[in-house]
Coordinates of C-alpha atoms in Angstrom, one line a residue:
M1 CA 36.8 32.9 93.1
T2 CA 36.7 36.5 92.1
S3 CA 36.4 39.0 95.0
T4 CA 34.0 41.9 95.0
V5 CA 36.8 44.4 94.4
E6 CA 38.1 42.4 91.4
K7 CA 34.6 42.2 90.0
R8 CA 34.1 45.9 90.3
L9 CA 37.4 46.6 88.6
E10 CA 36.6 44.2 85.8
S11 CA 33.1 45.7 85.4
R12 CA 34.6 49.2 85.2
S13 CA 37.2 48.2 82.6
L14 CA 34.5 46.6 80.5
G15 CA 32.3 49.7 80.8
V16 CA 35.3 51.8 79.5
A17 CA 35.7 49.3 76.7
M18 CA 32.1 49.4 75.8
W19 CA 31.8 53.2 75.4
G20 CA 35.3 53.6 74.0
N21 CA 34.5 51.1 71.2
L22 CA 31.2 52.7 70.5
L23 CA 33.0 56.1 70.0
M24 CA 35.6 54.5 67.8
A25 CA 32.9 52.7 65.8
G26 CA 31.1 55.9 65.1
A27 CA 34.3 57.8 64.2
G28 CA 35.3 54.9 61.9
L29 CA 32.0 54.7 60.0
L30 CA 31.8 58.5 59.6
A31 CA 35.5 58.8 58.5
G32 CA 35.2 55.8 56.2
L33 CA 32.2 57.3 54.4
L34 CA 33.8 60.8 54.2
A35 CA 37.1 59.3 53.0
N36 CA 35.5 56.7 50.7
S37 CA 37.8 54.1 52.4
N38 CA 36.9 50.5 53.0
A39 CA 39.9 50.1 55.2
I40 CA 38.6 52.8 57.6
L41 CA 35.1 51.3 57.5
L42 CA 36.5 47.9 58.4
D43 CA 38.3 49.5 61.3
G44 CA 35.0 51.0 62.4
L45 CA 33.2 47.7 62.1
F46 CA 35.9 46.0 64.3
S47 CA 35.1 48.6 67.0
L48 CA 31.4 48.1 66.6
I49 CA 31.8 44.4 67.3
G50 CA 34.0 45.4 70.2
F51 CA 31.2 47.4 71.6
G52 CA 28.7 44.5 71.4
S53 CA 31.3 42.1 72.9
A54 CA 32.1 44.4 75.8
L55 CA 28.3 44.8 76.5
L56 CA 27.9 41.0 76.5
A57 CA 31.1 40.5 78.5
R58 CA 29.9 42.9 81.3
R59 CA 26.8 40.8 81.8
I60 CA 28.8 37.6 81.8
S61 CA 31.3 39.0 84.3
R62 CA 28.6 39.7 86.8
R63 CA 27.5 36.1 87.2
I64 CA 30.7 34.2 86.2
D65 CA 31.3 33.0 89.8
A66 CA 27.7 32.1 90.5
G67 CA 27.5 28.6 91.8
P68 CA 25.5 25.7 90.5
D69 CA 21.7 26.1 90.5
N70 CA 18.7 24.5 88.9
A71 CA 19.2 26.2 85.5
R72 CA 23.0 25.5 85.4
P73 CA 24.0 22.4 87.4
L74 CA 27.7 23.0 86.6
G75 CA 27.7 26.7 87.2
Y76 CA 28.3 29.6 84.8
A77 CA 32.1 29.1 84.0
A78 CA 31.3 28.1 80.5
D79 CA 29.9 31.5 79.6
E80 CA 33.4 33.0 79.4
A81 CA 34.5 30.3 76.9
I82 CA 31.2 30.8 74.9
F83 CA 31.9 34.6 74.8
A84 CA 35.5 34.1 73.5
T85 CA 34.3 31.7 70.8
F86 CA 31.4 34.0 69.8
R87 CA 33.7 37.0 69.6
A88 CA 36.3 35.3 67.5
L89 CA 33.6 33.8 65.2
S90 CA 32.1 37.3 64.7
L91 CA 35.4 38.8 63.8
L92 CA 36.3 36.0 61.4
G93 CA 33.0 36.5 59.7
L94 CA 33.7 40.2 59.3
L95 CA 37.2 39.4 57.9
L96 CA 35.8 37.0 55.4
F97 CA 33.2 39.6 54.2
A98 CA 36.0 42.2 53.9
I99 CA 38.2 39.9 52.0
T100 CA 35.4 39.0 49.5
N101 CA 34.6 42.7 49.0
A102 CA 38.2 43.7 48.5
L103 CA 38.8 40.9 46.0
R104 CA 35.7 41.9 44.1
N105 CA 36.9 45.5 43.9
I106 CA 40.4 44.4 42.6
Y107 CA 38.7 42.1 40.1
N108 CA 36.5 44.9 38.8
Y109 CA 39.5 47.2 38.5
I110 CA 41.4 44.6 36.5
G111 CA 38.4 44.4 34.3
G112 CA 38.5 48.1 33.6
M113 CA 36.1 49.5 36.2
M114 CA 37.7 52.4 38.0
P115 CA 36.8 52.8 41.7
E116 CA 35.9 56.1 43.3
P117 CA 38.9 58.0 44.4
L118 CA 39.9 58.3 48.1
N119 CA 39.5 61.5 50.0
F120 CA 42.6 61.8 52.2
A121 CA 41.6 64.9 54.2
P122 CA 39.8 63.2 57.1
M123 CA 42.4 60.4 57.5
I124 CA 45.1 62.2 59.6
A125 CA 42.7 63.2 62.4
Y126 CA 41.0 59.8 62.4
F127 CA 44.2 57.7 62.5
T128 CA 45.8 59.9 65.2
G129 CA 42.8 59.9 67.4
I130 CA 41.9 56.3 67.1
G131 CA 45.5 55.1 67.6
L132 CA 45.7 57.1 70.8
M133 CA 42.4 55.8 72.1
C134 CA 43.4 52.1 71.3
A135 CA 46.6 52.7 73.3
V136 CA 44.6 54.1 76.3
L137 CA 42.1 51.2 76.2
W138 CA 44.9 48.6 76.0
G139 CA 46.7 50.1 79.0
F140 CA 43.5 50.3 81.0
H141 CA 42.5 46.7 80.3
Y142 CA 46.0 45.3 80.7
F143 CA 46.7 46.9 84.1
T144 CA 43.2 46.0 85.4
W145 CA 43.9 42.4 84.3
R146 CA 47.1 42.4 86.3
K147 CA 45.4 44.0 89.3
T148 CA 42.7 41.3 89.3
G149 CA 45.3 38.5 89.4
K150 CA 45.5 37.8 85.6
K151 CA 42.5 35.5 86.0
S152 CA 40.0 37.1 83.7
A153 CA 40.0 35.7 80.1
I154 CA 37.6 38.4 79.2
L155 CA 39.9 41.2 80.3
R156 CA 42.9 39.5 78.6
L157 CA 40.9 39.2 75.4
E158 CA 39.8 42.9 75.6
A159 CA 43.4 44.1 76.1
K160 CA 44.5 42.0 73.2
A161 CA 41.7 43.3 71.0
A162 CA 42.5 46.9 71.9
L163 CA 46.2 46.3 71.1
F164 CA 45.4 44.5 67.9
D165 CA 42.9 47.2 66.9
G166 CA 45.6 49.8 67.4
M167 CA 48.0 47.8 65.3
I168 CA 45.4 47.5 62.5
T169 CA 44.7 51.3 62.7
V170 CA 48.4 52.2 62.5
A171 CA 49.0 49.7 59.6
A172 CA 46.0 51.1 57.7
G173 CA 47.2 54.6 58.3
A174 CA 50.7 53.8 57.1
G175 CA 49.4 52.0 54.0
L176 CA 47.0 54.8 53.0
G177 CA 49.7 57.4 53.7
A178 CA 52.1 55.5 51.4
I179 CA 49.4 55.4 48.7
Y180 CA 48.9 59.2 49.1
L181 CA 52.6 60.0 48.9
F182 CA 53.5 57.6 46.0
R183 CA 50.2 57.6 44.1
D184 CA 52.0 59.2 41.1
G185 CA 55.1 57.2 41.5
P186 CA 56.0 53.6 42.3
L187 CA 52.4 52.8 43.6
A188 CA 50.6 54.3 40.7
P189 CA 49.5 50.9 39.2
I190 CA 47.7 49.9 42.4
A191 CA 46.8 53.3 43.8
P192 CA 43.2 53.2 42.5
V193 CA 42.6 50.0 44.5
G194 CA 45.2 50.6 47.2
D195 CA 42.5 50.8 49.8
S196 CA 41.3 47.2 48.9
V197 CA 44.9 46.0 48.8
I198 CA 45.4 47.3 52.4
V199 CA 42.1 45.7 53.5
L200 CA 43.4 42.3 52.2
L201 CA 46.7 42.7 53.9
L202 CA 45.1 43.7 57.2
C203 CA 42.7 40.7 57.0
M204 CA 45.6 38.3 56.3
L205 CA 47.4 39.8 59.4
A206 CA 44.3 39.4 61.6
I207 CA 42.8 36.1 60.5
A208 CA 45.4 33.8 62.1
S209 CA 45.0 35.5 65.5
Y210 CA 41.2 35.2 65.5
A211 CA 41.3 31.6 64.2
R212 CA 43.5 30.8 67.1
E213 CA 41.1 32.4 69.5
L214 CA 38.2 30.4 67.9
R215 CA 40.2 27.2 68.2
D216 CA 41.0 27.8 71.9
G217 CA 37.4 28.7 72.7
L218 CA 36.0 25.6 70.9
G219 CA 38.7 23.5 72.7
E220 CA 37.5 24.6 76.1
L221 CA 33.8 24.0 75.2
A222 CA 34.7 20.6 73.9
G223 CA 36.5 19.7 77.1
V224 CA 40.0 19.4 75.7
S225 CA 42.6 18.6 78.4
A226 CA 44.6 21.5 79.9
S227 CA 48.4 21.6 79.3
P228 CA 50.7 18.9 80.8
A229 CA 52.3 21.7 82.9
H230 CA 49.0 22.5 84.6
L231 CA 48.4 18.8 85.2
A232 CA 51.8 18.3 86.8
T233 CA 51.4 21.4 89.0
V234 CA 48.1 20.3 90.4
R235 CA 49.3 16.7 90.9
R236 CA 52.1 18.0 93.0
A237 CA 49.8 20.2 95.0
L238 CA 47.5 17.2 95.8
R239 CA 50.2 14.8 97.0
S240 CA 50.1 15.9 100.6
A241 CA 46.3 15.5 101.0
I242 CA 46.4 12.0 99.3
A243 CA 49.4 10.9 101.4
E244 CA 47.7 12.0 104.6
D245 CA 44.5 10.2 103.7
G246 CA 46.3 7.0 102.7
G247 CA 44.4 6.2 99.5
R248 CA 45.5 5.8 95.9
L249 CA 45.2 8.3 93.1
Q250 CA 43.8 6.3 90.1
D251 CA 43.7 9.1 87.6
M252 CA 43.4 12.8 87.2
S253 CA 42.3 15.1 84.4
I254 CA 42.1 18.9 84.1
T255 CA 40.0 20.9 81.6
K256 CA 39.9 24.7 81.4
L257 CA 36.6 26.5 81.0
G258 CA 36.8 30.3 81.0
R259 CA 38.8 31.2 84.0
T260 CA 38.0 28.0 85.9
Y261 CA 40.1 24.8 85.9
M262 CA 38.0 21.7 86.4
V263 CA 40.1 19.0 88.1
M264 CA 38.6 15.5 88.1
V265 CA 40.3 13.3 90.7
Y266 CA 39.6 9.5 90.5
Y267 CA 40.5 8.2 94.0
D268 CA 40.4 4.9 95.8
P269 CA 40.5 5.4 99.6
D270 CA 41.2 1.7 100.0
R271 CA 38.9 1.6 103.1
R272 CA 35.4 2.3 104.1
V273 CA 34.8 6.1 104.4
S274 CA 31.9 8.3 105.4
A275 CA 30.4 11.1 103.3
A276 CA 31.8 13.6 105.9
E277 CA 35.3 12.2 105.3
I278 CA 35.0 12.5 101.6
D279 CA 33.7 16.0 101.8
S280 CA 36.6 17.0 104.1
L281 CA 39.2 15.4 101.7
N282 CA 37.5 17.1 98.7
L283 CA 37.6 20.5 100.4
Q284 CA 41.3 20.0 101.3
M285 CA 42.1 19.2 97.7
I286 CA 40.3 22.3 96.5
R287 CA 42.3 24.5 98.9
D288 CA 45.6 22.8 97.9
A289 CA 44.8 23.0 94.1
R290 CA 44.0 26.7 94.4
T291 CA 47.4 27.4 95.9
A292 CA 48.9 26.1 92.7
L293 CA 46.3 27.1 90.2
A294 CA 44.0 30.0 90.7
N295 CA 40.2 29.3 90.3
A296 CA 40.7 25.5 90.3
D297 CA 37.7 23.4 91.4
V298 CA 38.2 19.7 92.3
F299 CA 35.6 17.0 91.7
L300 CA 36.5 14.0 93.8
V301 CA 35.3 10.7 92.2
I302 CA 35.5 7.7 94.5
S303 CA 36.3 4.7 92.3
E304 CA 38.6 1.7 91.9
H305 CA 39.0 2.7 88.2
P306 CA 40.4 5.6 86.2
R307 CA 38.3 7.9 84.0
R308 CA 37.3 5.1 81.6
W309 CA 35.6 1.9 82.6
P310 CA 37.6 -1.3 81.8
D311 CA 36.1 -3.0 78.7
A312 CA 35.0 -6.0 80.9
L313 CA 32.8 -3.7 83.0
N314 CA 31.7 -1.1 80.5
P315 CA 27.9 -1.4 80.0
S316 CA 27.0 -2.4 76.5

């Protein structure tokens, strides 16, 4: 479980993310309007979603390790996976909106409608300042994630988002700079809609990453099995406790939910056992599993059968 120090570090990092993203969002929206640039507006909207995500993540982080209660019988581990899924879905929605808008602008230009010209004056200060801020945020989140044991999916996602936002900013700056330098040369045919072309390219660059985040988040919420490597690692860690107890491991499954790994152990003790003995074995398995996989939790199921009832016994 996450210690008090780790939770404080995580909360501080998310606070920095929240206000940093709010500042970048304000700068992006203002610079986008002054420069008449959809690419800069898109960058600002990314940061605005980042602010909302950091605000939500901070609230989730405070209760992520709360145990089961009446409201949440399985605890609050799922909140982290819900957050990652929601964030990816929000960003994908923004990308689809930006793609639609950019394609409409290009279509109108081909049809003879000339878009308003770009104002390049505010761009240098914007791209320089936002690029540096993204680098600072990435470093802050990344080193906090390492300090807290690389357990927080929220911090990992925030570090990745800051890095990706910085890459988007640099790419947008480079593209708009090229349009400015070559608007009367090789890029003259697309210069009037160069901003929309850059938006399309940036969206194509980003969409695969956020689609992958959405897939992973939905997979966790759907209870998809963790990787075979994690399964093998935990199985090895539990061998000692099983051998000492003398029973038989019938089956084992692992699912990941946020930063928690849910290990289901289907176990036949092959003898009569008391509840106290089962509790003692379960606690030993949890300790052993956590030496191999941080934040693992073991649910010990006493049964003669694996995770699925045999067809002859399965209630109709």
